[in-house]
Short mmCIF file of C-alpha atoms in Angstrom, two decimals:
data_model
loop_
_atom_site.label_atom_id
_atom_site.label_comp_id
_atom_site.label_asym_id
_atom_site.label_seq_id
_atom_site.Cartn_x
_atom_site.Cartn_y
_atom_site.Cartn_z
CA MET A 1 98.08 98.72 87.81
CA LEU A 2 99.86 95.73 87.46
CA LYS A 3 100.34 96.79 83.78
CA PHE A 4 102.49 99.72 84.76
CA ILE A 5 104.25 97.95 87.12
CA ILE A 6 105.09 94.92 84.52
CA ARG A 7 106.15 97.86 82.22
CA PHE A 8 108.67 99.46 84.64
CA LEU A 9 110.42 95.81 85.46
CA LYS A 10 110.53 95.28 81.45
CA ALA A 11 112.33 98.85 81.48
CA LEU A 12 114.73 97.95 84.09
CA ASN A 13 115.57 94.55 82.53
CA SER A 14 115.73 95.55 79.36
CA ASN A 15 118.34 97.24 76.87
CA GLN A 16 116.59 100.44 77.20
CA HIS A 17 118.87 103.36 77.80
CA PRO A 18 118.84 104.77 81.38
CA GLY A 19 118.02 108.14 80.82
CA GLU A 20 114.48 107.80 79.33
CA ILE A 21 113.79 105.59 82.77
CA ALA A 22 115.59 108.30 84.81
CA HIS A 23 113.53 111.50 83.38
CA ALA A 24 110.13 109.38 82.99
CA VAL A 25 111.04 109.32 86.97
CA CYS A 26 111.73 113.07 87.08
CA LEU A 27 108.31 113.95 84.98
CA GLY A 28 106.40 111.54 87.16
CA MET A 29 107.66 113.38 90.04
CA ILE A 30 106.68 116.73 88.61
CA LEU A 31 103.34 115.59 88.21
CA GLY A 32 102.92 113.51 91.05
CA PHE A 33 103.73 116.24 93.07
CA MET A 34 101.38 118.91 91.38
CA PRO A 35 97.22 119.12 92.57
CA LYS A 36 95.27 117.05 89.79
CA THR A 37 92.53 120.09 89.91
CA ASN A 38 94.12 122.41 87.28
CA ALA A 39 94.64 122.77 83.62
CA LEU A 40 98.35 123.35 84.04
CA TRP A 41 98.45 119.49 85.34
CA TYR A 42 96.72 118.22 82.35
CA ILE A 43 98.60 120.60 79.92
CA LEU A 44 101.72 118.84 81.51
CA THR A 45 100.40 115.27 81.00
CA VAL A 46 99.69 115.39 77.39
CA PHE A 47 103.29 117.35 76.51
CA PHE A 48 105.09 114.59 78.74
CA LEU A 49 103.15 112.00 77.03
CA PHE A 50 104.65 113.11 73.33
CA MET A 51 108.23 112.92 75.35
CA ARG A 52 110.60 109.30 74.45
CA ILE A 53 110.36 108.04 78.33
CA ASN A 54 109.07 104.75 79.49
CA LYS A 55 105.33 105.27 79.85
CA GLY A 56 104.85 102.36 82.19
CA THR A 57 107.53 103.98 84.77
CA PHE A 58 106.20 107.54 84.24
CA ALA A 59 102.67 106.37 85.23
CA LEU A 60 104.06 104.33 88.17
CA SER A 61 106.41 107.17 89.30
CA THR A 62 103.25 109.80 88.93
CA ILE A 63 101.33 107.85 91.35
CA LEU A 64 104.05 106.71 93.61
CA PHE A 65 104.94 110.68 93.96
CA SER A 66 101.00 111.50 94.04
CA LEU A 67 101.28 109.47 97.65
CA LEU A 68 104.02 111.41 98.87
CA ALA A 69 102.45 114.81 97.83
CA PRO A 70 100.15 115.30 100.72
CA ALA A 71 103.37 115.06 103.02
CA LEU A 72 104.89 118.34 101.58
CA ASP A 73 101.92 120.18 100.85
CA PRO A 74 103.32 122.58 103.52
CA LEU A 75 106.45 122.97 102.32
CA PHE A 76 104.74 123.54 98.71
CA ASP A 77 102.93 126.22 100.59
CA THR A 78 105.63 127.82 101.87
CA ILE A 79 108.23 128.11 98.47
CA GLY A 80 104.74 129.31 96.76
CA TRP A 81 104.10 131.73 99.38
CA TRP A 82 107.82 132.96 99.00
CA PHE A 83 107.80 132.66 95.17
CA LEU A 84 104.22 134.56 94.64
CA THR A 85 105.15 137.32 97.04
CA LEU A 86 108.08 138.40 95.10
CA ASP A 87 107.44 142.12 94.43
CA LYS A 88 109.63 142.07 90.97
CA LEU A 89 107.64 139.11 89.64
CA ALA A 90 103.93 141.27 90.76
CA PRO A 91 103.80 143.25 87.37
CA ALA A 92 104.43 139.17 85.12
CA PHE A 93 101.69 137.86 87.37
CA THR A 94 99.52 140.59 86.70
CA TRP A 95 100.08 140.59 83.02
CA LEU A 96 99.71 136.56 83.27
CA LEU A 97 96.33 136.63 84.80
CA ASP A 98 94.97 139.22 82.07
CA ILE A 99 95.60 136.59 79.48
CA PRO A 100 92.40 134.54 78.76
CA PHE A 101 92.60 131.21 79.79
CA VAL A 102 96.18 131.50 81.75
CA GLY A 103 93.78 131.51 85.11
CA PHE A 104 92.66 128.03 84.73
CA THR A 105 95.96 126.95 85.25
CA LYS A 106 96.00 127.91 88.55
CA PHE A 107 99.76 128.96 88.71
CA ASN A 108 99.04 131.34 91.06
CA ASN A 109 97.72 128.67 93.81
CA THR A 110 100.81 128.37 96.58
CA ILE A 111 100.57 125.02 96.20
CA VAL A 112 100.24 124.39 92.44
CA CYS A 113 103.30 126.89 92.18
CA GLY A 114 105.46 125.67 95.11
CA SER A 115 105.15 122.11 93.90
CA LEU A 116 106.12 123.10 90.63
CA LEU A 117 109.08 124.46 91.97
CA PHE A 118 110.21 122.45 94.02
CA SER A 119 109.88 119.56 91.70
CA LEU A 120 111.80 121.76 89.30
CA MET A 121 114.91 121.91 91.62
CA CYS A 122 114.72 118.34 92.86
CA TYR A 123 114.70 117.25 88.59
CA ILE A 124 118.73 116.80 88.35
CA PRO A 125 118.93 115.33 91.68
CA VAL A 126 116.43 112.49 91.23
CA TYR A 127 117.62 112.09 87.70
CA PHE A 128 121.20 111.40 88.76
CA ILE A 129 119.76 109.46 91.86
CA ALA A 130 117.46 107.38 89.55
CA ARG A 131 120.22 106.52 86.96
CA LEU A 132 122.76 105.27 89.97
CA ILE A 133 119.75 102.62 90.96
CA ILE A 134 118.94 102.04 87.31
CA LYS A 135 122.44 100.89 87.26
CA LEU A 136 123.08 98.96 90.75
CA TRP A 137 119.86 97.31 89.46
CA ARG A 138 121.09 96.15 86.29
CA THR A 139 124.78 95.00 87.94
CA LYS A 140 124.18 93.57 91.12
CA LEU A 141 120.12 93.54 92.46
CA SER A 142 118.95 91.86 89.52
CA TYR A 143 120.72 88.58 89.56
CA ALA A 144 120.77 88.35 93.39
CA ILE A 145 117.04 89.17 93.45
CA ARG A 146 116.28 86.31 91.08
CA LYS A 147 118.40 83.62 92.32
CA SER A 148 116.73 84.01 96.11
CA LYS A 149 114.92 81.32 97.55
CA LEU A 150 111.66 83.80 98.43
CA ILE A 151 111.62 84.04 94.61
CA ILE A 152 112.30 80.88 93.41
CA PHE A 153 109.64 79.55 95.65
CA LEU A 154 107.15 82.37 94.44
CA SER A 155 108.15 81.73 90.49
CA LYS A 156 106.84 78.00 91.06
CA LEU A 157 103.05 79.05 92.32
CA PRO A 158 100.60 78.93 89.17
CA LEU A 159 99.57 82.48 89.28
CA ILE A 160 102.74 83.95 89.48
CA LYS A 161 103.45 81.67 86.28
CA LYS A 162 100.32 83.62 84.70
CA ILE A 163 101.89 86.95 85.24
CA GLY A 164 105.17 85.67 83.94
CA ALA A 165 103.63 84.64 81.18
CA MET A 166 102.20 88.19 80.36
CA VAL A 167 105.62 89.76 80.43
#
């Protein structure tokens, strides 16, 4: 976990493109909200790992959004139920379930479907919010935090010096 946090902080303070970090947050949101007990989660994970994103931010945001997901499960269930019961899509869902191994993705689970749809709807707003936060961090917050008395005090502690040497 510490390794992911260090990678995230390195990415925030480095010259890495903000879009890579923001996409990592959004893709972590998709995986974090989705239940981990289906093949779709594993397929998306492998696919996302081949994308050019910051992997530390991706892992950290997946963990953080996973902690938030249980509170949003009733919302995901409602969205999934609405989408899966659309009469016009019933033939498509039936056709998909007839394809071998597609059932392992559990796309017909209301929480899986609802969390995926919710994440896709939130992708663009979360992307722009993440870009804004990265810009604020790089221009204003980073300098102010580094010069704060607490950070100066903590940086003098031997354990923190060892962690700082890892960076």
